[in-house]
Coordinates of C-alpha atoms in Angstrom, one line a residue:
Chain A
M1 CA 79.7 81.2 76.2
G2 CA 79.5 82.6 79.7
I3 CA 76.7 82.7 82.2
S4 CA 73.7 85.0 81.5
V5 CA 74.0 88.2 83.3
E6 CA 70.4 87.8 84.5
L7 CA 71.7 85.3 87.1
Q8 CA 73.8 87.7 89.0
Y9 CA 72.8 89.2 92.3
L10 CA 73.9 91.8 94.8
E11 CA 73.0 90.0 98.0
T12 CA 73.5 90.7 101.7
G13 CA 74.4 87.4 103.2
Q14 CA 74.6 86.5 106.9
V15 CA 77.7 84.9 108.3
L16 CA 76.9 81.5 109.8
E17 CA 80.5 80.4 110.6
N18 CA 84.0 81.8 110.1
A19 CA 86.9 79.8 111.4
L20 CA 90.6 79.2 111.0
V21 CA 91.2 75.9 109.2
G22 CA 94.8 76.0 108.2
P23 CA 97.9 78.2 108.2
D24 CA 96.5 81.8 107.6
T25 CA 93.5 80.1 106.0
C26 CA 89.8 80.5 107.0
R27 CA 86.5 79.0 105.9
M28 CA 83.4 81.1 106.0
E29 CA 79.8 79.9 105.6
I30 CA 77.3 82.5 104.5
R31 CA 73.5 82.3 104.2
S32 CA 73.1 83.6 100.7
P33 CA 70.1 81.8 99.0
K34 CA 70.0 83.7 95.6
I35 CA 73.7 83.4 94.8
T36 CA 73.9 79.9 96.1
A37 CA 71.0 78.7 93.9
A38 CA 72.6 80.2 90.8
A39 CA 76.2 79.2 91.4
Q40 CA 78.1 76.8 89.1
P41 CA 81.4 75.2 90.0
G42 CA 84.4 77.4 89.2
Q43 CA 82.4 80.7 89.5
F44 CA 83.3 83.3 92.0
V45 CA 81.8 86.0 94.2
M46 CA 83.0 89.6 94.9
V47 CA 83.0 90.0 98.6
S48 CA 82.7 93.4 100.4
V49 CA 85.2 93.2 103.3
A50 CA 84.8 96.7 104.7
H51 CA 81.3 97.7 105.6
D52 CA 80.7 101.5 105.1
S53 CA 84.5 102.2 104.7
T54 CA 86.5 103.2 101.7
D55 CA 89.7 101.5 102.8
P56 CA 89.9 98.8 101.6
L57 CA 87.8 100.1 98.7
L58 CA 87.3 97.2 96.3
R59 CA 85.6 93.9 96.8
R60 CA 87.7 90.8 97.0
P61 CA 87.2 88.0 94.3
L62 CA 86.9 84.6 96.0
S63 CA 86.0 81.3 94.3
I64 CA 83.0 79.4 95.5
H65 CA 84.1 76.5 97.7
L66 CA 80.6 75.0 98.1
A67 CA 77.1 76.1 97.4
D68 CA 74.4 74.0 98.9
N69 CA 71.0 74.5 100.4
G70 CA 71.2 78.3 100.6
V71 CA 74.6 78.3 102.1
L72 CA 77.7 79.6 100.3
T73 CA 81.1 78.5 101.6
L74 CA 84.3 80.4 100.9
L75 CA 87.9 79.2 101.6
Y76 CA 90.3 82.1 101.8
R77 CA 93.8 83.0 102.8
M78 CA 94.6 86.1 104.9
V79 CA 97.0 87.8 102.5
G80 CA 96.3 91.5 103.1
K81 CA 94.2 94.0 104.9
G82 CA 91.0 93.0 103.2
T83 CA 91.1 89.3 103.9
R84 CA 92.3 90.0 107.5
L85 CA 89.2 92.1 108.1
M86 CA 87.1 89.3 106.7
S87 CA 88.6 86.8 109.1
Q88 CA 87.4 89.0 112.0
M89 CA 83.8 88.8 110.9
K90 CA 81.5 86.9 113.4
K91 CA 78.5 84.7 113.2
G92 CA 75.4 86.9 112.5
D93 CA 77.4 89.7 110.7
E94 CA 76.1 90.9 107.4
I95 CA 78.3 90.6 104.3
S96 CA 77.6 91.9 100.9
L97 CA 78.2 89.5 98.0
L98 CA 78.1 90.1 94.2
G99 CA 77.8 87.0 92.1
P100 CA 77.9 84.3 90.9
L101 CA 80.4 85.7 88.4
G102 CA 82.4 84.4 85.5
R103 CA 82.6 81.2 83.4
G104 CA 83.0 78.1 85.6
F105 CA 84.1 74.6 84.8
Q106 CA 82.4 72.8 82.0
I107 CA 81.4 69.3 83.1
H108 CA 81.2 67.0 80.0
D109 CA 81.0 63.2 79.6
A110 CA 84.3 61.6 80.6
A111 CA 85.5 58.2 81.4
H112 CA 87.6 59.6 84.2
H113 CA 87.4 63.0 85.8
C114 CA 90.6 64.1 87.6
L115 CA 90.8 67.1 89.9
V116 CA 94.3 68.5 90.5
G117 CA 94.6 71.1 93.3
G118 CA 97.5 72.8 94.9
G119 CA 97.5 74.9 98.1
L120 CA 94.5 77.2 98.3
G121 CA 93.7 76.2 94.7
V122 CA 91.6 73.4 96.1
A123 CA 88.9 76.0 97.0
P124 CA 86.8 75.7 93.8
L125 CA 87.5 72.0 93.3
L126 CA 85.3 70.8 96.2
F127 CA 82.2 72.3 94.6
L128 CA 83.3 70.9 91.3
G129 CA 83.9 67.4 92.7
T130 CA 80.6 67.4 94.5
E131 CA 78.8 68.4 91.3
I132 CA 80.6 65.8 89.1
K133 CA 79.6 63.1 91.6
R134 CA 76.0 64.3 91.7
R135 CA 75.5 64.8 88.0
R136 CA 77.6 61.9 86.7
P137 CA 77.6 59.2 89.4
E138 CA 78.6 56.4 87.0
E139 CA 81.8 58.2 85.8
R140 CA 85.1 57.7 87.6
L141 CA 86.4 60.6 89.8
T142 CA 89.9 60.9 91.2
I143 CA 91.2 63.8 93.3
L144 CA 94.9 64.8 93.5
L145 CA 95.9 67.3 96.1
G146 CA 99.3 69.0 96.8
G147 CA 100.7 71.4 99.3
R148 CA 103.9 72.4 100.9
S149 CA 103.3 70.1 103.9
R150 CA 100.7 68.1 105.6
N151 CA 99.0 71.0 107.4
E152 CA 98.6 72.8 104.1
L153 CA 96.4 70.1 102.6
L154 CA 93.1 71.9 102.9
A155 CA 89.6 70.4 103.1
L156 CA 91.0 66.9 103.0
D157 CA 88.1 65.3 104.9
D158 CA 85.6 66.9 102.6
F159 CA 87.4 65.6 99.5
Q160 CA 87.8 62.1 100.9
K161 CA 84.0 61.9 101.3
I162 CA 83.4 62.3 97.6
A163 CA 86.2 60.3 95.8
P164 CA 89.5 58.6 96.2
V165 CA 92.2 61.2 97.1
H166 CA 95.9 61.0 96.4
L167 CA 98.3 63.4 98.1
A168 CA 101.7 65.0 97.4
T169 CA 103.7 67.3 99.7
D170 CA 106.9 69.2 99.1
D171 CA 108.4 68.0 102.4
G172 CA 107.0 64.4 102.2
S173 CA 105.0 64.8 105.4
S174 CA 102.0 63.3 103.7
G175 CA 101.6 61.2 100.5
L176 CA 104.1 61.4 97.7
H177 CA 107.3 63.4 98.5
G178 CA 107.1 65.7 95.5
L179 CA 104.8 67.7 93.2
V180 CA 101.2 67.0 92.5
T181 CA 102.2 67.0 88.8
D182 CA 104.4 63.9 89.5
L183 CA 101.4 62.4 91.2
L184 CA 99.3 63.1 88.1
G185 CA 101.8 61.3 85.8
Q186 CA 101.9 58.3 88.1
E187 CA 98.3 57.8 89.1
I188 CA 96.3 58.6 86.0
E189 CA 96.4 56.2 83.0
G190 CA 94.1 56.1 80.0
P191 CA 91.7 58.7 78.9
A192 CA 90.9 61.4 81.4
T193 CA 89.6 65.0 81.8
I194 CA 91.7 67.2 84.0
Y195 CA 90.4 70.2 86.0
T196 CA 93.1 72.1 87.9
C197 CA 93.5 75.1 90.2
G198 CA 96.6 76.2 92.1
P199 CA 99.8 78.2 91.7
T200 CA 100.5 79.1 88.1
P201 CA 103.7 77.0 87.8
M202 CA 101.8 74.0 89.0
M203 CA 99.0 74.5 86.6
K204 CA 101.4 75.0 83.7
G205 CA 103.0 71.7 84.7
V206 CA 99.6 70.0 84.8
A207 CA 98.6 71.6 81.4
S208 CA 101.8 70.5 79.8
L209 CA 101.4 66.9 80.9
A210 CA 97.8 66.9 79.8
R211 CA 98.9 68.1 76.4
Q212 CA 101.4 65.3 76.1
R213 CA 98.8 62.7 77.1
T214 CA 96.0 64.4 75.0
W215 CA 93.8 64.9 78.0
P216 CA 91.4 67.8 77.9
C217 CA 92.4 70.2 80.6
Q218 CA 90.6 73.1 82.3
V219 CA 92.5 75.6 84.4
S220 CA 91.2 78.2 86.9
L221 CA 93.1 81.5 86.9
E222 CA 93.4 84.2 89.5
T223 CA 94.3 87.9 89.0
M224 CA 93.9 91.3 90.5
M225 CA 90.3 92.5 89.9
A226 CA 88.4 95.7 90.4
C227 CA 84.8 95.0 89.3
G228 CA 84.6 91.3 88.6
M229 CA 81.9 91.8 86.0
G230 CA 83.7 92.8 82.8
A231 CA 83.5 96.6 83.2
C232 CA 87.0 97.7 84.2
L233 CA 89.0 95.4 81.9
G234 CA 91.7 95.3 84.7
C235 CA 92.0 91.5 85.2
T236 CA 93.9 90.7 82.0
V237 CA 96.0 87.7 81.2
Q238 CA 98.2 87.8 78.1
R239 CA 98.0 84.9 75.8
P240 CA 101.4 84.0 74.4
G241 CA 101.5 83.5 70.7
F242 CA 98.4 85.7 70.0
D243 CA 99.6 89.0 68.7
E244 CA 96.4 90.2 67.0
T245 CA 94.8 93.1 68.9
E246 CA 91.6 91.2 69.4
K247 CA 93.1 88.0 70.9
K248 CA 96.1 89.2 72.7
Y249 CA 94.5 89.4 76.1
V250 CA 91.7 87.6 77.9
H251 CA 89.8 88.8 81.0
V252 CA 89.7 86.5 83.9
C253 CA 86.4 87.8 85.3
K254 CA 84.3 87.3 82.3
D255 CA 86.2 85.1 79.8
G256 CA 87.2 82.9 82.8
P257 CA 88.2 82.3 85.5
V258 CA 88.1 78.8 84.0
F259 CA 89.7 78.4 80.6
E260 CA 90.7 75.5 78.4
A261 CA 94.4 75.2 79.1
A262 CA 95.1 75.5 75.3
E263 CA 93.3 78.9 75.3
I264 CA 96.0 80.4 77.6
W265 CA 99.2 78.3 77.3
R266 CA 100.7 76.7 74.1
Chain B
M1 CA 54.4 118.4 94.6
A2 CA 56.8 116.5 92.5
V3 CA 60.4 117.7 92.3
D4 CA 61.9 118.5 89.0
T5 CA 65.2 116.5 88.9
S6 CA 66.0 117.4 85.2
V7 CA 69.1 119.3 84.1
K8 CA 70.2 120.6 80.8
I9 CA 73.5 120.2 78.9
G10 CA 73.1 122.7 76.1
E11 CA 69.9 121.8 74.4
W12 CA 70.1 118.2 75.7
Q13 CA 67.7 117.6 78.6
L14 CA 68.6 114.8 81.1
A15 CA 66.0 113.3 83.5
N16 CA 68.4 113.8 86.4
P17 CA 72.1 114.8 86.9
I18 CA 73.4 111.2 87.6
M19 CA 75.6 109.8 84.8
T20 CA 78.1 107.0 84.8
A21 CA 81.8 107.6 83.9
S22 CA 83.5 106.2 80.8
G23 CA 85.6 103.1 81.5
T24 CA 83.7 102.2 84.6
F25 CA 80.4 101.0 83.2
G26 CA 81.4 98.8 80.3
Y27 CA 78.8 99.2 77.5
G28 CA 76.0 99.4 80.0
E29 CA 74.8 95.8 79.4
E30 CA 76.9 94.5 82.3
F31 CA 75.0 96.5 84.8
R32 CA 71.5 95.6 83.7
P33 CA 70.9 93.1 86.6
F34 CA 71.6 96.0 89.1
V35 CA 70.4 99.2 87.6
D36 CA 67.4 100.4 85.6
L37 CA 69.5 102.1 83.0
S38 CA 66.6 104.2 81.6
A39 CA 66.3 105.8 85.1
L40 CA 69.8 107.3 84.9
G41 CA 70.5 110.8 83.5
A42 CA 72.9 109.1 81.0
I43 CA 75.5 106.5 80.7
V44 CA 78.9 107.2 79.1
V45 CA 80.3 104.1 77.4
K46 CA 83.9 102.9 77.3
G47 CA 86.2 105.1 75.2
I48 CA 86.4 104.4 71.5
S49 CA 89.3 105.0 69.2
L50 CA 89.5 104.8 65.4
N51 CA 91.3 101.5 65.4
P52 CA 91.0 98.6 67.9
R53 CA 93.5 98.8 70.8
P54 CA 94.7 95.8 72.8
G55 CA 95.4 97.8 75.9
N56 CA 98.4 97.5 78.3
P57 CA 100.0 94.4 79.6
P58 CA 99.0 93.2 83.1
P59 CA 99.0 94.0 86.0
R60 CA 96.6 96.8 85.0
V61 CA 94.9 97.7 88.3
V62 CA 96.1 98.0 91.9
E63 CA 94.2 99.1 95.0
T64 CA 95.5 102.1 97.0
A65 CA 94.2 103.9 100.1
S66 CA 90.6 104.7 99.4
G67 CA 91.3 104.5 95.7
M68 CA 92.8 102.5 92.9
L69 CA 95.3 103.0 90.1
N70 CA 94.6 101.8 86.6
A71 CA 96.5 101.5 83.4
I72 CA 94.1 99.7 81.2
G73 CA 95.5 101.4 78.1
L74 CA 92.2 102.3 76.5
Q75 CA 91.5 98.8 75.3
N76 CA 88.5 98.9 72.9
V77 CA 87.1 97.3 69.7
G78 CA 87.6 100.3 67.5
V79 CA 84.8 102.6 66.1
D80 CA 83.7 100.4 63.2
R81 CA 83.0 97.3 65.4
F82 CA 81.6 99.6 68.1
I83 CA 79.0 100.8 65.6
S84 CA 78.2 97.4 64.1
E85 CA 78.4 95.2 67.2
K86 CA 77.9 97.3 70.3
M87 CA 75.5 100.1 69.2
P88 CA 72.6 97.8 68.4
M89 CA 72.8 96.4 71.9
I90 CA 73.3 99.8 73.5
R91 CA 70.2 101.2 71.7
R92 CA 68.1 98.4 73.3
L93 CA 69.2 99.5 76.8
G94 CA 66.7 102.4 76.8
A95 CA 69.3 104.8 78.2
Q96 CA 70.6 108.2 77.2
V97 CA 74.0 107.3 75.8
V98 CA 77.2 109.4 75.6
V99 CA 80.0 108.0 73.5
N100 CA 83.5 108.8 74.7
I101 CA 86.1 109.2 71.9
L102 CA 89.9 109.3 72.0
G103 CA 92.5 109.8 69.3
D104 CA 96.2 110.2 68.5
S105 CA 95.7 113.0 66.1
L106 CA 93.2 115.7 65.0
E107 CA 92.3 113.6 62.0
D108 CA 91.4 110.7 64.4
Y109 CA 89.1 112.9 66.4
Q110 CA 87.6 114.4 63.2
Q111 CA 86.9 110.9 61.7
L112 CA 85.5 109.5 64.9
A113 CA 83.1 112.4 65.4
A114 CA 82.1 112.2 61.7
K115 CA 81.5 108.4 61.8
L116 CA 79.5 108.6 65.0
D117 CA 77.4 111.5 63.7
H118 CA 75.5 109.1 61.3
V119 CA 74.7 106.7 64.1
E120 CA 71.3 106.7 65.8
G121 CA 70.9 106.4 69.5
I122 CA 73.7 108.7 70.7
A123 CA 72.8 111.7 72.9
A124 CA 76.2 113.4 73.1
I125 CA 79.9 112.9 72.4
E126 CA 82.5 113.1 75.2
V127 CA 86.0 113.8 74.1
N128 CA 88.8 112.3 76.1
I129 CA 91.8 114.6 75.7
S130 CA 93.2 113.6 79.1
C131 CA 93.9 109.9 79.4
P132 CA 97.4 109.6 80.9
N133 CA 97.9 106.0 79.7
V134 CA 98.7 106.4 76.0
K135 CA 102.1 107.8 75.3
K136 CA 101.4 109.8 72.2
G137 CA 98.5 112.2 71.7
G138 CA 96.4 111.7 74.8
V139 CA 98.4 113.8 77.2
A140 CA 99.4 116.6 74.9
Y141 CA 95.9 117.6 73.9
G142 CA 94.7 117.8 77.4
T143 CA 97.6 119.8 78.8
D144 CA 98.1 122.4 76.0
P145 CA 95.3 125.0 75.7
A146 CA 95.8 125.7 72.0
M147 CA 95.8 121.9 71.2
A148 CA 92.7 121.4 73.4
A149 CA 90.9 124.2 71.6
R150 CA 91.8 122.7 68.2
V151 CA 90.4 119.2 69.1
T152 CA 87.3 120.9 70.4
E153 CA 86.8 122.9 67.2
V154 CA 87.4 119.8 65.0
V155 CA 84.9 117.6 66.9
A156 CA 82.3 120.4 67.3
R157 CA 82.4 121.0 63.5
A158 CA 82.1 117.2 62.7
S159 CA 79.3 116.5 65.2
S160 CA 75.7 117.7 65.3
R161 CA 75.4 116.6 68.9
P162 CA 76.4 118.2 72.2
V163 CA 80.2 118.0 72.6
I164 CA 81.6 117.4 76.1
I165 CA 85.3 117.9 76.6
K166 CA 86.8 115.8 79.4
L167 CA 89.7 117.5 81.1
S168 CA 92.8 116.2 82.7
P169 CA 93.7 117.3 86.2
N170 CA 97.4 116.9 85.5
V171 CA 97.9 120.5 84.6
T172 CA 99.1 123.6 86.3
D173 CA 96.0 125.7 85.8
I174 CA 92.9 123.9 84.7
T175 CA 90.9 127.1 84.2
V176 CA 93.2 128.0 81.3
I177 CA 92.3 124.8 79.4
A178 CA 88.6 125.2 80.4
R179 CA 88.5 128.7 78.9
A180 CA 90.2 127.5 75.8
V181 CA 87.7 124.7 75.1
E182 CA 84.8 126.9 75.9
G183 CA 86.0 129.4 73.4
A184 CA 86.4 126.7 70.8
G185 CA 82.8 125.6 70.9
A186 CA 82.4 123.0 73.6
T187 CA 78.9 122.4 74.8
A188 CA 80.1 121.3 78.2
I189 CA 83.1 120.4 80.2
S190 CA 83.5 117.2 82.3
L191 CA 86.2 116.9 84.9
I192 CA 88.3 115.4 86.3
N193 CA 89.9 112.4 84.6
T194 CA 92.3 110.4 86.8
L195 CA 95.4 111.9 88.6
I196 CA 98.6 110.2 87.5
G197 CA 100.0 108.1 90.3
M198 CA 102.3 105.2 91.1
A199 CA 102.7 102.3 93.6
I200 CA 105.7 100.0 94.3
D201 CA 105.8 96.5 95.6
I202 CA 108.6 96.7 98.2
R203 CA 109.2 92.9 98.2
S204 CA 109.9 92.7 94.4
G205 CA 111.1 96.3 94.2
Q206 CA 109.1 96.7 91.1
P207 CA 106.1 99.1 90.3
K208 CA 102.8 97.4 90.9
L209 CA 101.6 98.3 87.5
A210 CA 103.3 97.0 84.4
N211 CA 102.8 100.5 82.9
I212 CA 104.8 101.9 85.9
M213 CA 102.3 104.8 86.3
G214 CA 98.5 104.8 86.2
G215 CA 95.4 106.9 86.8
L216 CA 94.3 107.3 90.4
S217 CA 90.5 107.3 91.0
G218 CA 88.1 106.7 93.9
P219 CA 87.2 108.6 97.1
A220 CA 90.9 109.5 97.5
I221 CA 90.7 112.1 94.7
K222 CA 87.4 113.7 95.6
P223 CA 88.6 116.8 97.3
V224 CA 91.0 117.6 94.4
A225 CA 88.1 117.0 91.9
L226 CA 85.7 119.1 93.9
R227 CA 88.2 122.0 94.0
M228 CA 88.8 121.9 90.2
V229 CA 85.0 121.7 89.5
Y230 CA 84.6 124.8 91.7
Q231 CA 87.4 126.6 89.9
V232 CA 86.2 125.7 86.4
A233 CA 82.5 126.3 87.1
S234 CA 83.4 129.8 88.5
T235 CA 85.4 130.5 85.3
V236 CA 83.2 129.3 82.3
K237 CA 79.6 129.8 81.4
I238 CA 79.0 126.4 79.8
P239 CA 77.7 123.5 82.0
V240 CA 80.3 121.5 84.0
I241 CA 80.0 117.8 84.7
G242 CA 81.7 116.8 88.0
I243 CA 83.7 113.5 88.2
G244 CA 86.1 112.2 90.8
G245 CA 85.5 109.8 93.6
I246 CA 81.8 110.4 93.9
T247 CA 80.4 107.5 96.0
T248 CA 77.6 108.9 98.2
L249 CA 74.6 111.2 97.9
E250 CA 76.5 113.8 99.9
D251 CA 79.3 113.7 97.3
V252 CA 76.7 114.4 94.5
I253 CA 75.3 117.3 96.4
E254 CA 78.7 118.7 97.1
F255 CA 79.7 118.7 93.5
M256 CA 76.5 120.3 92.4
M257 CA 76.9 123.0 95.1
A258 CA 80.4 123.6 93.8
G259 CA 78.9 124.3 90.4
A260 CA 78.4 121.0 88.6
T261 CA 75.2 120.7 86.5
A262 CA 75.6 116.9 86.4
V263 CA 77.9 114.3 87.8
Q264 CA 79.5 111.1 86.7
I265 CA 79.9 108.0 88.9
G266 CA 83.1 106.1 88.3
T267 CA 85.0 103.8 90.5
A268 CA 82.0 103.5 92.9
N269 CA 80.4 101.3 90.2
F270 CA 83.0 98.7 90.8
V271 CA 82.3 98.6 94.6
N272 CA 78.5 98.7 94.3
P273 CA 77.2 98.1 90.8
A274 CA 73.7 99.4 91.9
I275 CA 75.1 102.7 93.1
S276 CA 74.1 104.9 90.2
G277 CA 70.4 103.9 90.5
E278 CA 70.5 104.3 94.2
L279 CA 71.9 107.9 93.8
V280 CA 69.0 108.8 91.4
T281 CA 66.5 107.7 94.0
G282 CA 68.4 109.3 96.9
L283 CA 68.8 112.7 95.1
G284 CA 65.0 112.9 94.4
R285 CA 64.3 112.2 98.0
Y286 CA 66.8 114.7 99.2
L287 CA 65.4 117.4 97.1
Q288 CA 61.9 116.7 98.3
D289 CA 63.0 116.5 102.0
S290 CA 65.0 119.7 101.8
G291 CA 62.0 121.6 100.3
R292 CA 63.6 122.3 96.9
K293 CA 61.5 122.4 93.7
A294 CA 64.3 121.6 91.3
A295 CA 67.7 119.9 91.1
T296 CA 69.0 123.0 89.3
E297 CA 68.6 125.0 92.6
L298 CA 71.7 123.1 93.8
I299 CA 74.0 124.1 91.0
G300 CA 76.6 126.5 92.3
C301 CA 74.8 127.3 95.5
V302 CA 77.9 127.1 97.7
K303 CA 78.0 130.1 100.0
I304 CA 81.4 131.8 99.7

């Protein structure tokens, strides 16, 4: 399991573009050929946001939105000092990246691949959808996206270029008035493989429905992280029902960030 | 003329004074893409206890100003699995390896030292008597001079290798503990472990760590660490290994000037996984450029 450590790089990338694309949300394109060539959907990078400063000290883990032709794209939300500093970077600035890190999505044969994203959780799904379409062009692909309102449906145009997209918003301003989980129950029939990323309650809902319908389901988790490479053991998630010492916790950076839903929630 | 970068911890000769700190470098393997491990003075692997420990519930880490708090809770696979599963891999790294041990009782420490003494590929033992995260044992041994001396005696008797005692800064007078472990047979002293700290999320009103308190590390603690290294190095005759927020070459030199024979790089490994190797190169160049013949010339050369 996991990606060989030989494929990790510490690379100084060059910012090509950094723009506001939604409420408090930015999209950054970085020339980063080594990491881009090695990246798999669902993996992440640790981004240095403060050049030559110790505050903020730690890198920020961000999932890979797209990796194509030497260019790595990140979709990120300004939630604190680090990501605000990142939003101020300009074209031509250097940015230190560590990656690609972690265990990404596993793309197997499936009659129907279904991506379910909520809020900023759509970030890793664009890379995944692009790769599913490229590697398995004959297999069906459907994308379900949810957000609080219309302007929080991120990267919509990009998703619509690769597969049919169905929408759900909490306020009904676009698509189904309700949860993306409801959309999943309505739109998907028959055998399917589910890939989901978004707020934890949403992913738990998706995983629960997938279990009822006996759909395989992969979930992408997010936690606080210090190193991103399995050294600090800080990014733990507790697995309910596993009390043995060895299996009680998993580490998002190395065991994940993508897990089979059944590994985490029962 | 080539500069001699080597330093000695008892009879143990290190190629240079740059080591990595326990709990910040995994089992070494994780850093292979970024560091030539054989070029480092030594690596100190994640602390090992007699029995496996699951560690603390999350959240376990939180960032603070120029530092971080952690309450990992000494998660580890236990000494038997460490010997059977991790050591074969560690031996292949080509590095000088220090194994960090921690226990809840004198018997734990004695058994750990005895079990590891039969294992090949270990250069030295570092004894954690100072981790603030485990409720029983850990703290008491590091804060009471008599207890610290007894642990040192037990490990030194059970081990044929150099024994490094890692001290806690969470004490009133660290020189008292340092003298106690020196008198009990320690080969060297490493310091400081993390300072106990806390952070609160004002929106939820709850501590940011599930464990409530955690160990503060990173550049924020460097002046405190440097002061304690200076105090201890001025007090004992055995070698001192400096730890605490070391991030740059200047930091390394400061700690050596304060009296450290070697240093350990901790939290900086998380920020830049290549840092330990970069510091080895940087130190060699600095010694050359400053006209020194040996790294040992730096030790304790601060002008008071």
